[in-house]
Coordinates of C-alpha atoms and ligand atoms in Angstrom, one line a residue:
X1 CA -70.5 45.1 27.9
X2 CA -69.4 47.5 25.2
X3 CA -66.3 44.9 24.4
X4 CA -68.5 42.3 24.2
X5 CA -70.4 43.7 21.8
X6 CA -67.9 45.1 19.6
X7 CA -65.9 42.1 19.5
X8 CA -69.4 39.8 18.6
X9 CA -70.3 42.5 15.4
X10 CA -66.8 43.1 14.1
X11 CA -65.6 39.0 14.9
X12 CA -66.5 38.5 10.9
X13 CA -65.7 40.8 9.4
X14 CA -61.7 40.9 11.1
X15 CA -61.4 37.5 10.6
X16 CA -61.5 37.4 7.1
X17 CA -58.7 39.5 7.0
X18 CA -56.7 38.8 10.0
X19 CA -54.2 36.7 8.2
X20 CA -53.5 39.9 6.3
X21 CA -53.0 41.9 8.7
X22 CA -50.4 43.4 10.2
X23 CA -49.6 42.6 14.2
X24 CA -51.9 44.7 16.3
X25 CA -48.5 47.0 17.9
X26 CA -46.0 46.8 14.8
X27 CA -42.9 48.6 14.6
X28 CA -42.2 49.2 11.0
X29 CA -39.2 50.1 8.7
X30 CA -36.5 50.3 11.5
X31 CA -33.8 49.5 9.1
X32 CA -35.4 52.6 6.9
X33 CA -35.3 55.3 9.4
X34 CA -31.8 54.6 10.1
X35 CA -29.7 57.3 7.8
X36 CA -32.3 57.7 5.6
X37 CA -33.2 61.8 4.8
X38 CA -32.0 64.3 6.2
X39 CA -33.3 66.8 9.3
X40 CA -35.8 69.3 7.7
X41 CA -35.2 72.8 9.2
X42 CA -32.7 74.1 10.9
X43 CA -33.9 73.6 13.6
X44 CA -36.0 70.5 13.5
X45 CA -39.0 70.8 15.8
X46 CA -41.3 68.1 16.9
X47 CA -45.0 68.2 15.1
X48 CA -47.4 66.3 17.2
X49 CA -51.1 66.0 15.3
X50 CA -54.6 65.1 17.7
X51 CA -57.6 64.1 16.4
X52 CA -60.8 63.6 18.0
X53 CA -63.3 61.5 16.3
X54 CA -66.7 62.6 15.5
X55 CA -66.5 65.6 17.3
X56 CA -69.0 68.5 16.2
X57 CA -67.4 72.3 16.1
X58 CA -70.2 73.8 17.9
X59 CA -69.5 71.3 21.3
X60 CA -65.8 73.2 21.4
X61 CA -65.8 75.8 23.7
X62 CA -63.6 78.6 20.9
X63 CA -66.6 78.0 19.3
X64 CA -69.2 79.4 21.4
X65 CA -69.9 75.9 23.5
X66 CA -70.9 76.1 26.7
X67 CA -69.6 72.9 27.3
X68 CA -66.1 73.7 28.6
X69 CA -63.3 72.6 26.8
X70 CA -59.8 74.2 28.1
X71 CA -57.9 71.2 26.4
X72 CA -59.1 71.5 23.1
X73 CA -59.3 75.2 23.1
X74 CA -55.6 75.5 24.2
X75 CA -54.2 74.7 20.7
X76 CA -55.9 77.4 19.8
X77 CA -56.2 80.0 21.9
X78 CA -52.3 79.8 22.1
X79 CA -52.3 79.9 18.0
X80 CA -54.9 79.9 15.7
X81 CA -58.1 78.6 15.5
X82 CA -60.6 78.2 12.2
X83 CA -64.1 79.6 13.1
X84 CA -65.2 77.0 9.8
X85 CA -63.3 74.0 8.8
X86 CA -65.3 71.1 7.0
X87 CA -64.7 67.6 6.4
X88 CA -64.4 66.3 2.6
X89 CA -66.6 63.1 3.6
X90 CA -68.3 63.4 6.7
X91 CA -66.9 59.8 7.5
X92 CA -63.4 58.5 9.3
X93 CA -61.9 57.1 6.4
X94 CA -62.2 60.0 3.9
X95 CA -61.4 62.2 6.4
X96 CA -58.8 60.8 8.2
X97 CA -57.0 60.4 5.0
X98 CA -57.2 64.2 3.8
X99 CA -55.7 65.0 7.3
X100 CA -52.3 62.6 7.0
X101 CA -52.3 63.4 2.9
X102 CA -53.7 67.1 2.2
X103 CA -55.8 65.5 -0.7
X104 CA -59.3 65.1 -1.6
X105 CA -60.5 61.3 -0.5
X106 CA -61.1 61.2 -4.5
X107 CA -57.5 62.2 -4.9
X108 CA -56.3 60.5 -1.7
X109 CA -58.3 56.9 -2.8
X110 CA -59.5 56.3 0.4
X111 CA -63.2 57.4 -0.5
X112 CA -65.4 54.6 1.1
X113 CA -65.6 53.4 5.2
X114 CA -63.4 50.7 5.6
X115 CA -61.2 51.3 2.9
X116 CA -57.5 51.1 2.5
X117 CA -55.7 54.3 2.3
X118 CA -53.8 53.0 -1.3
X119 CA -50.0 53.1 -1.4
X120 CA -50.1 55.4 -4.1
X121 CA -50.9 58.1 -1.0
X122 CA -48.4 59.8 1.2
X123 CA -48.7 60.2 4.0
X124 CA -47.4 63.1 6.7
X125 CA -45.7 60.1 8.7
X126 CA -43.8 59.3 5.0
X127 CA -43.0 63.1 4.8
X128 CA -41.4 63.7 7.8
X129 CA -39.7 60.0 8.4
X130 CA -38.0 61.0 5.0
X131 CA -37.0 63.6 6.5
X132 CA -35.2 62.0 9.1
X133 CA -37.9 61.9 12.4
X134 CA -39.4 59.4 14.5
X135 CA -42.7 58.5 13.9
X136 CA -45.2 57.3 16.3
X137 CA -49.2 56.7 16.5
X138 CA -51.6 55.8 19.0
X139 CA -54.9 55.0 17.6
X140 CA -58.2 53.7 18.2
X141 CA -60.4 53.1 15.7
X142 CA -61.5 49.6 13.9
X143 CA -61.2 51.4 10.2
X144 CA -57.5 52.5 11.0
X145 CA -56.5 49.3 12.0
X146 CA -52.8 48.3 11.1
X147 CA -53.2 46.9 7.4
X148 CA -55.4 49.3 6.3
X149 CA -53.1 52.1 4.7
X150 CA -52.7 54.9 7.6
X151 CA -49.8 53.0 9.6
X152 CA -47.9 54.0 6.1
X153 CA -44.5 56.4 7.3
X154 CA -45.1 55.3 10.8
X155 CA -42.0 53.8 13.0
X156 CA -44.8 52.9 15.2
X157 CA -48.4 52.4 15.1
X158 CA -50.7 51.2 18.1
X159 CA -54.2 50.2 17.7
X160 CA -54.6 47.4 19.6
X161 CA -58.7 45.7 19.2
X162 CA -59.4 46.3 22.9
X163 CA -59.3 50.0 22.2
X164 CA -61.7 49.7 19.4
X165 CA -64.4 50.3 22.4
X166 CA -65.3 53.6 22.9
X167 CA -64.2 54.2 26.5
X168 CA -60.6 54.2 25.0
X169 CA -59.8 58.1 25.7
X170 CA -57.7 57.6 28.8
X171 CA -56.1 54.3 27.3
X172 CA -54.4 56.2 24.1
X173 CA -53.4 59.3 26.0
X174 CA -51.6 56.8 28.8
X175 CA -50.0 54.6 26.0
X176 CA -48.8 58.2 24.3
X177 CA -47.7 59.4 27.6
X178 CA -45.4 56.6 27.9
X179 CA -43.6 56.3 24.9
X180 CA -43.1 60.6 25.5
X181 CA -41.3 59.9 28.5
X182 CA -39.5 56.9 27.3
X183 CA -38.2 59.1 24.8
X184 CA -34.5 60.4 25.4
X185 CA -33.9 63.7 26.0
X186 CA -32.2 65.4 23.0
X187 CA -33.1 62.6 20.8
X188 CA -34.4 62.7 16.9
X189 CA -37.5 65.1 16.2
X190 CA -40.6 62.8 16.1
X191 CA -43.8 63.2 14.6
X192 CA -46.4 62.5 17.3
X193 CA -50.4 61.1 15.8
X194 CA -53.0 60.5 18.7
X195 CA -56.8 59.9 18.0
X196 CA -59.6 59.3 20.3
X197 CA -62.7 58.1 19.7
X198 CA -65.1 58.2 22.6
X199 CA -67.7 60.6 21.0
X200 CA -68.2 58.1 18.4
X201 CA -72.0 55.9 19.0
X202 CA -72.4 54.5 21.5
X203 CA -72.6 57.6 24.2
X204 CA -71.3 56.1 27.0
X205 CA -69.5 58.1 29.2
X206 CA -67.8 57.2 32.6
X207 CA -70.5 58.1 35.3
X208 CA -67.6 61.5 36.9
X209 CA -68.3 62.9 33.1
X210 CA -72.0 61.7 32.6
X211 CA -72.8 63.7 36.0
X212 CA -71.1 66.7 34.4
X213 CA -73.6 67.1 31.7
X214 CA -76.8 65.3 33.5
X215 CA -77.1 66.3 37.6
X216 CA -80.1 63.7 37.8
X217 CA -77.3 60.9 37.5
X218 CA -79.0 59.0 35.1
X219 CA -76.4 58.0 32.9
X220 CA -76.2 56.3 29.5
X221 CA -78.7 54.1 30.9
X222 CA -79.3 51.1 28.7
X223 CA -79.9 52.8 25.2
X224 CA -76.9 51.0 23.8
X225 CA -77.2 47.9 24.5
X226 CA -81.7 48.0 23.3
X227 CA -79.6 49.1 20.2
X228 CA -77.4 46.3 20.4
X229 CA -80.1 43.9 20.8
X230 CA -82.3 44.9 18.3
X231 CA -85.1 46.0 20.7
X232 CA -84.2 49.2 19.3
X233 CA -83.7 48.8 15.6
X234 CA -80.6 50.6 14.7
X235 CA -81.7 52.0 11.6
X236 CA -84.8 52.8 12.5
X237 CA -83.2 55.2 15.3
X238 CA -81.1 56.6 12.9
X239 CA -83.7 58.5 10.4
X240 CA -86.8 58.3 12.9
X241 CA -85.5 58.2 16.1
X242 CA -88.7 59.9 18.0
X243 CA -90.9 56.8 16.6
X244 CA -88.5 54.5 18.5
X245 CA -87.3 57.1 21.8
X246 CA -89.2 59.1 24.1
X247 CA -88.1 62.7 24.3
X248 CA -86.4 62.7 27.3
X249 CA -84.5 59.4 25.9
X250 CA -83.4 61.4 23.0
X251 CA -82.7 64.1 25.1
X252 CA -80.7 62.1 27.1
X253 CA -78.8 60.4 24.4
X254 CA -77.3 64.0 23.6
X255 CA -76.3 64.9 27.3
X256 CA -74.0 61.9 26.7
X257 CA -73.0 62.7 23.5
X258 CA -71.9 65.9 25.2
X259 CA -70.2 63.9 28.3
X260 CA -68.2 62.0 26.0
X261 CA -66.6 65.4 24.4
X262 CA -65.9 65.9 27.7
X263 CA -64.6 63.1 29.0
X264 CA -62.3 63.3 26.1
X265 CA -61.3 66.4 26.7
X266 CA -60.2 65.8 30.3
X267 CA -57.7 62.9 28.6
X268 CA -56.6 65.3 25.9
X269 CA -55.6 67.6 28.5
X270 CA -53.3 64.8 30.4
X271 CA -51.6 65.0 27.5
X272 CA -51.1 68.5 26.9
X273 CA -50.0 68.5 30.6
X274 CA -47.2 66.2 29.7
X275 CA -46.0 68.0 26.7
X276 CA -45.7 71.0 28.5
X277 CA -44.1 68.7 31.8
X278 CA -41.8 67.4 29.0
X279 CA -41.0 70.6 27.3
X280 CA -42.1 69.8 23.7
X281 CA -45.7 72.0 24.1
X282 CA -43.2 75.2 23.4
X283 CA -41.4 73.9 20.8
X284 CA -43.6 71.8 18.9
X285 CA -45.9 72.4 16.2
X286 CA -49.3 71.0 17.1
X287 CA -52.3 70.3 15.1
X288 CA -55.6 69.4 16.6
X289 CA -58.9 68.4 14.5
X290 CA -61.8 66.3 14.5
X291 CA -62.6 64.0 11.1
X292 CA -66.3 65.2 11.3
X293 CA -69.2 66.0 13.4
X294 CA -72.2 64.7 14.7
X295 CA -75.6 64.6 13.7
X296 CA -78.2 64.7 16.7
X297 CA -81.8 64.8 15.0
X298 CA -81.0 67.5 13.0
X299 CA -82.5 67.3 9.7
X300 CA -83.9 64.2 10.9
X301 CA -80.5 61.9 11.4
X302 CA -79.9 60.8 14.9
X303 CA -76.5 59.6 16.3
X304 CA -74.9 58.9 13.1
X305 CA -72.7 60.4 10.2
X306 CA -71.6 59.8 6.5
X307 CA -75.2 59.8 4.8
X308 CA -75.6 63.2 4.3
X309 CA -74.1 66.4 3.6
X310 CA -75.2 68.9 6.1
X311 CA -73.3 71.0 8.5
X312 CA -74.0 68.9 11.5
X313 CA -71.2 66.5 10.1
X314 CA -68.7 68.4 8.2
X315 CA -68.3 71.5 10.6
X316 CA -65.0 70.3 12.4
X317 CA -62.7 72.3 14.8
X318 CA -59.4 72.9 13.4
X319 CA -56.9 74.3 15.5
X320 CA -52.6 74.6 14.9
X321 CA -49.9 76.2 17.8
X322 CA -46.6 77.1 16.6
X323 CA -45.0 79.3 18.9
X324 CA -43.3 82.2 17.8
X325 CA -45.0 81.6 14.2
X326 CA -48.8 82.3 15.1
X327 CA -49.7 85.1 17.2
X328 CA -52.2 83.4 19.9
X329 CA -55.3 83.8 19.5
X330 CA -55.1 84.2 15.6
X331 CA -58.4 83.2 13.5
X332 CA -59.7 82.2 10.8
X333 CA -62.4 82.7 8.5
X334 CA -64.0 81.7 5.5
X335 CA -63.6 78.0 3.8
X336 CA -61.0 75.9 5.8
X337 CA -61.1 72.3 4.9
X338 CA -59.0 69.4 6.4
X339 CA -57.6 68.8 3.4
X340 CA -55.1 72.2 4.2
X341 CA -53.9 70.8 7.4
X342 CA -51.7 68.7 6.6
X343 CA -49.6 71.0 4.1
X344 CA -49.9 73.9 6.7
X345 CA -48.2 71.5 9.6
X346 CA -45.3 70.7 6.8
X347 CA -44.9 75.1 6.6
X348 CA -44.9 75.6 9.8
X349 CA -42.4 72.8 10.9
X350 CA -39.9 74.1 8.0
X351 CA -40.4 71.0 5.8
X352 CA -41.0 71.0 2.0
X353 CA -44.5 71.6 1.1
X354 CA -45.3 69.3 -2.1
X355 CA -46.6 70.7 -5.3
X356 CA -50.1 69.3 -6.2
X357 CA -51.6 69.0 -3.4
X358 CA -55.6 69.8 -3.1
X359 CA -55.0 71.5 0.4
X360 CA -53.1 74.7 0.9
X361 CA -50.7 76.2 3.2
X362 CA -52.5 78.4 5.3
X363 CA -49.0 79.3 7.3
X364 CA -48.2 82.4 5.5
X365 CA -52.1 83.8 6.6
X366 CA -52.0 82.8 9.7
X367 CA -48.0 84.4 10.8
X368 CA -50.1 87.5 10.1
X369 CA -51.9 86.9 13.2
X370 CA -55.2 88.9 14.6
X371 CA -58.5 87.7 12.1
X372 CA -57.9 86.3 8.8
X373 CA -59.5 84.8 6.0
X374 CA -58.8 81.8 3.9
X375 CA -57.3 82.1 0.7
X376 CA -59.7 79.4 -1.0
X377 CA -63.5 79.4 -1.1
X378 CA -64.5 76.2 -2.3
X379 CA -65.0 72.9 -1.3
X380 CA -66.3 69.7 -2.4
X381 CA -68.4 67.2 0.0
X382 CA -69.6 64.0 -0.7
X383 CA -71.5 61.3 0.9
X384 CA -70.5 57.8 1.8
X385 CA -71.1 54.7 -0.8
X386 CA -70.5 51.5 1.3
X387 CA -72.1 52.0 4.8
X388 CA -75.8 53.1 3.7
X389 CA -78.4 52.0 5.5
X390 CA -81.2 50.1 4.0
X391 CA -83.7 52.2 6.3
X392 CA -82.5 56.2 4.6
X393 CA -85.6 57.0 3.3
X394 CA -83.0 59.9 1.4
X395 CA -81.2 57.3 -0.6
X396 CA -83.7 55.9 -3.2
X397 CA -80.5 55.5 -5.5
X398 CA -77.7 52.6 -4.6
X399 CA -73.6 52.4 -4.7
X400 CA -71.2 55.2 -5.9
X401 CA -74.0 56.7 -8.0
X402 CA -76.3 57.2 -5.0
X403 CA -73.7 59.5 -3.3
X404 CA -75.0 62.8 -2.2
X405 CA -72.5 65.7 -3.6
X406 CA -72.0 68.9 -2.2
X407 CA -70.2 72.2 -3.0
X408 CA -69.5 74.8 -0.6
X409 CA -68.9 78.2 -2.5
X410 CA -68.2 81.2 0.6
X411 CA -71.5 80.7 2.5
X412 CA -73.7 79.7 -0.1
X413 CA -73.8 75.7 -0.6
X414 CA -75.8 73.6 -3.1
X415 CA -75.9 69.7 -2.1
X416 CA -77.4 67.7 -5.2
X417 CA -79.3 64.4 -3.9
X418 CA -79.7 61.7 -6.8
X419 CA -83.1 60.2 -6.8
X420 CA -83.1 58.3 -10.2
X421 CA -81.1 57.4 -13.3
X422 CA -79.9 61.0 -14.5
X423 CA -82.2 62.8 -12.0
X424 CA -81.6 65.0 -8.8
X425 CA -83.1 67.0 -6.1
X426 CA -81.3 70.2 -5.2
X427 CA -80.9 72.1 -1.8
X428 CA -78.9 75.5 -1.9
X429 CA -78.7 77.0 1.1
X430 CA -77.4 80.3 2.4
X431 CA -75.5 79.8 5.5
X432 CA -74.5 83.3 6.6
X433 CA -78.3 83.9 7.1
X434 CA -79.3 79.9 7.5
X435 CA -76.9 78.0 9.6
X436 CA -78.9 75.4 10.4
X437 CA -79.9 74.9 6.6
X438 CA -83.4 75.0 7.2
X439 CA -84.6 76.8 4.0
X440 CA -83.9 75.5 0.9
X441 CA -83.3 78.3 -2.1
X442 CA -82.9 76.3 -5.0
X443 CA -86.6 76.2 -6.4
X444 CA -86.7 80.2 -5.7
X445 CA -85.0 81.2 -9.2
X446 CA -81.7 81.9 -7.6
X447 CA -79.1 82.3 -10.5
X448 CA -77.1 80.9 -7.4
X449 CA -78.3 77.7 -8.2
X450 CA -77.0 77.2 -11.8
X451 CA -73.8 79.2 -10.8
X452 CA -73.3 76.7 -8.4
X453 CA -74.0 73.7 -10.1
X454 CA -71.6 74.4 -13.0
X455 CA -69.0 74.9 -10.6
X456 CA -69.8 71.6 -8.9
X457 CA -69.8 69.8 -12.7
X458 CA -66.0 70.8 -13.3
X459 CA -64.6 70.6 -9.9
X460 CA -66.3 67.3 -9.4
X461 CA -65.0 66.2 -12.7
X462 CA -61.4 67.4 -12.4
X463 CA -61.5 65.2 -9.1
X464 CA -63.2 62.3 -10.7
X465 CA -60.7 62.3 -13.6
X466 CA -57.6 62.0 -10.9
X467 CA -59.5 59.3 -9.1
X468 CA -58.0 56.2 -8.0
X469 CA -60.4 53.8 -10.3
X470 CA -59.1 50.4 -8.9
X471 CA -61.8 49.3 -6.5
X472 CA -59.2 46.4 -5.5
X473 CA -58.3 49.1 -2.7
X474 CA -61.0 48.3 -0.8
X475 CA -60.6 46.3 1.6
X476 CA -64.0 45.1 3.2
X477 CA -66.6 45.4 0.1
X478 CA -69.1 43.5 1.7
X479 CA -71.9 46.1 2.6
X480 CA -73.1 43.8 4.9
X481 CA -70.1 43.4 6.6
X482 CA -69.6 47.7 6.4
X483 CA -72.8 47.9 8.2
X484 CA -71.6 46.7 11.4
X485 CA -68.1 48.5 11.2
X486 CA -68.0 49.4 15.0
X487 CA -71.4 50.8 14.6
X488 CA -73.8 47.9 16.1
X489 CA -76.4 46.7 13.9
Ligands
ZN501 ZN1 -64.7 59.3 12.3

């Protein structure tokens, strides 16, 4: 059901750009790798990153969970976790990008869904095939399709359309699996990339995991496919989900939101049972993430991600093992953002870290070991501009200027919501004391407020004035075509 679905939605959009695209399972630049850069280290070590789409912080069990989560928590358990990593852009894209590139998705380029990831960026997979590895990724996601900027650096790069589905979990780790164990012993160091996407909408876990977080048995049921239909309306779910569900269909919804972090789980951890089989879960340097979270109803934004700019969405798990370099069970606190992931991997692996990058090399914090905080307070959020729903009663204001913006500054964080030409709401919110970001500070006389908002004005302008202006990068600018990117209607 869920491939026929997919496959009806996306069918326009893809074709259009089918004849553009790259083969589905491309092997690229063999002549390239051969003799081209030499080994970073000595000694080279593999670096093998996971990501996990959509998955929300707080459903990880190193973060409290009670969901349990051995797979994920074993990167960082055996090295370092971060207790609060964010997102840039609480969307795949942006996010995605700032993990293979350590910049900003306005520095990156990639700052819309369904974007290409320009060739101006570089790419981890460019780093470390310069420096002489094999490259490899196994994907599954429609907006990282092969033409669309992320295959750049890889050897090769697997997202074949069938796994654009969300019961794909088991599918990337086996094709992973295999090309590990095709791999000859004592061969070059490779750069490993695997993403899942099962906790992505629609919630539609296999019945073994659904039963795990819902005894009664009841499943998914048929919530997905009402959606589907239109006897649900999408974006009427979305923003005011109880005038559309029941409780207990809401309720439900989230038990299999919850089953699919599991189920994903279980696959991650057949992979982590071959890289320890195979030898390289010693010896690597592994990174594990999600691109952002989840909302579920929270602030009144059900089952989706990328219209707003609370915590729900841009709370990420951010995890990195590099044994005999991080003292298990190291932490870290304060502001983390994905953006420091990928120059942090480079350190730890003994490659060059690049001068300019927005992110930062957390290695030298985390050899420390025990609890540690994060050399940088500050980061900058920002909504999506090309999926936005017609039915966000929050986004009165259209295109790039509608764009919610958002500065984090330790725990205090003012979001700025446009609402006219030149005008904006504010929300500042302290999270040491307000997690949930429930009560809003900024009418309250808080010298926070205009503290933060000058702060916002110059970083925001610093990143605008590096900003890839050329909106040729995008590759699907049809908002009605964005609208259904692997998201139903
Ligand atoms: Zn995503």
């Amino acid at each position: 059901m869920r491939a026929q679905r997919y496959t009806r939605t996306l069918g326009a959009r893809v074709t259009s750009a089918r004849s553009a695209l790259l083969p589905l399972v491309i092997t690229l630049g063999a002549a390239a790798a051969a003799g081209c850069g030499a080994l970073f280290g000595p000694p080279p070590r593999p670096v093998i990153l996971v990501t996990v789409d959509t998955l929300r912080a707080d459903r990880v069990g190193l973060h409290g969970s009670a969901l349990p989560t051995p797979s994920y928590d074993a990167f960082g358990r055996e090295g370092a976790w971060a207790s609060t990593a964010f997102a840039p852009f609480p969307r795949t894209t942006q996010a995605v990008g700032s993990i293979l590139t350590g910049q900003h998705p306005l520095r990156h380029g990639g700052d819309g869904l369904g974007m290409r990831l320009p060739e101006s960026a570089t790419t981890l997979a460019e780093r470390y095939k310069e420096g002489g590895y094999e490259t490899a990724a196994f994907i599954t996601n429609i907006v990282l399709q092969p033409g669309f900027g992320f295959e750049q650096g890889f050897d090769l790069f697997s997202n074949p359309e069938p796994r654009w589905v969300g019961d794909s979990a088991f599918s990337v780790t086996g094709e992973a699996v295999a090309w590990l164990r095709s791999r000859p012993k004592g061969g070059k160091p490779f750069f490993l990339w695997v993403h899942y996407l099962d906790p992505h909408w629609s919630y539609e876990p296999r019945p073994e995991f659904a039963r795990r977080t819902d005894p009664s048995g009841a499943g998914a049921g048929d919530l997905a496919q009402r959606v589907e239909s239109g006897a649900v309306p999408w974006g009427q779910m979305l923003f005011d989900a109880p005038s559309v569900l029941t409780p207990a269909e809401l309720e439900q919804a989230t038990r299999m939101y919850d089953a699919e972090v599991l189920q994903t789980d279980a696959a991650v951890g057949q992979l982590v049972a071959t890289l320890k089989e195979l030898g390289y879960w010693d010896d690597a340097v592994l990174a594990f993430a999600s691109d952002h979270g989840e909302s579920l109803g929270e602030h009144d934004y059900w089952f989706g991600h990328g219209e707003y700019l609370y915590d729900t969405t841009l709370h990420v798990p951010l995890m990195l093992r590099a044994a005999g370099q991080i003292p298990p069970g190291t932490r870290i606190d304060g502001v983390v953002r994905l953006e420091d992931l990928a120059p942090t991997v480079l350190a730890l692996s003994g490659a060059p870290v690049p001068a300019g990058l927005d992110g930062v090399d957390l290695a030298p914090f985390l050899r420390r070991g025990g609890t540690v905080t994060s050399p940088r307070a500050t980061a900058v959020h920002l909504t999506d501009h090309l999926l936005v729903r017609n039915e966000n009663p929050r986004r009165p204001v259209a295109g790039r200027e509608g764009r919610w913006w958002a500065l984090r500054d330790g725990t205090l964080k003012l979001i700025r919501i446009p609402v006219g030409p030149g005008a904006w709401d504010e929300e500042l919110y302290d999270l040491a004391a307000d997690p949930g970001e429930t009560v809003n500070l900024a009418g309250t006389g808080s010298a926070d407020t205009e503290r933060l908002r000058r702060l916002l004005q110059t970083l925001s302008t610093d990143l605008l004035k590096n900003a890839p202006t050329d909106d040729g990068v995008e590759t699907h600018p049809d908002p009605d075509r964005l609208r259904s990117l692997g998201y139903a209607r």
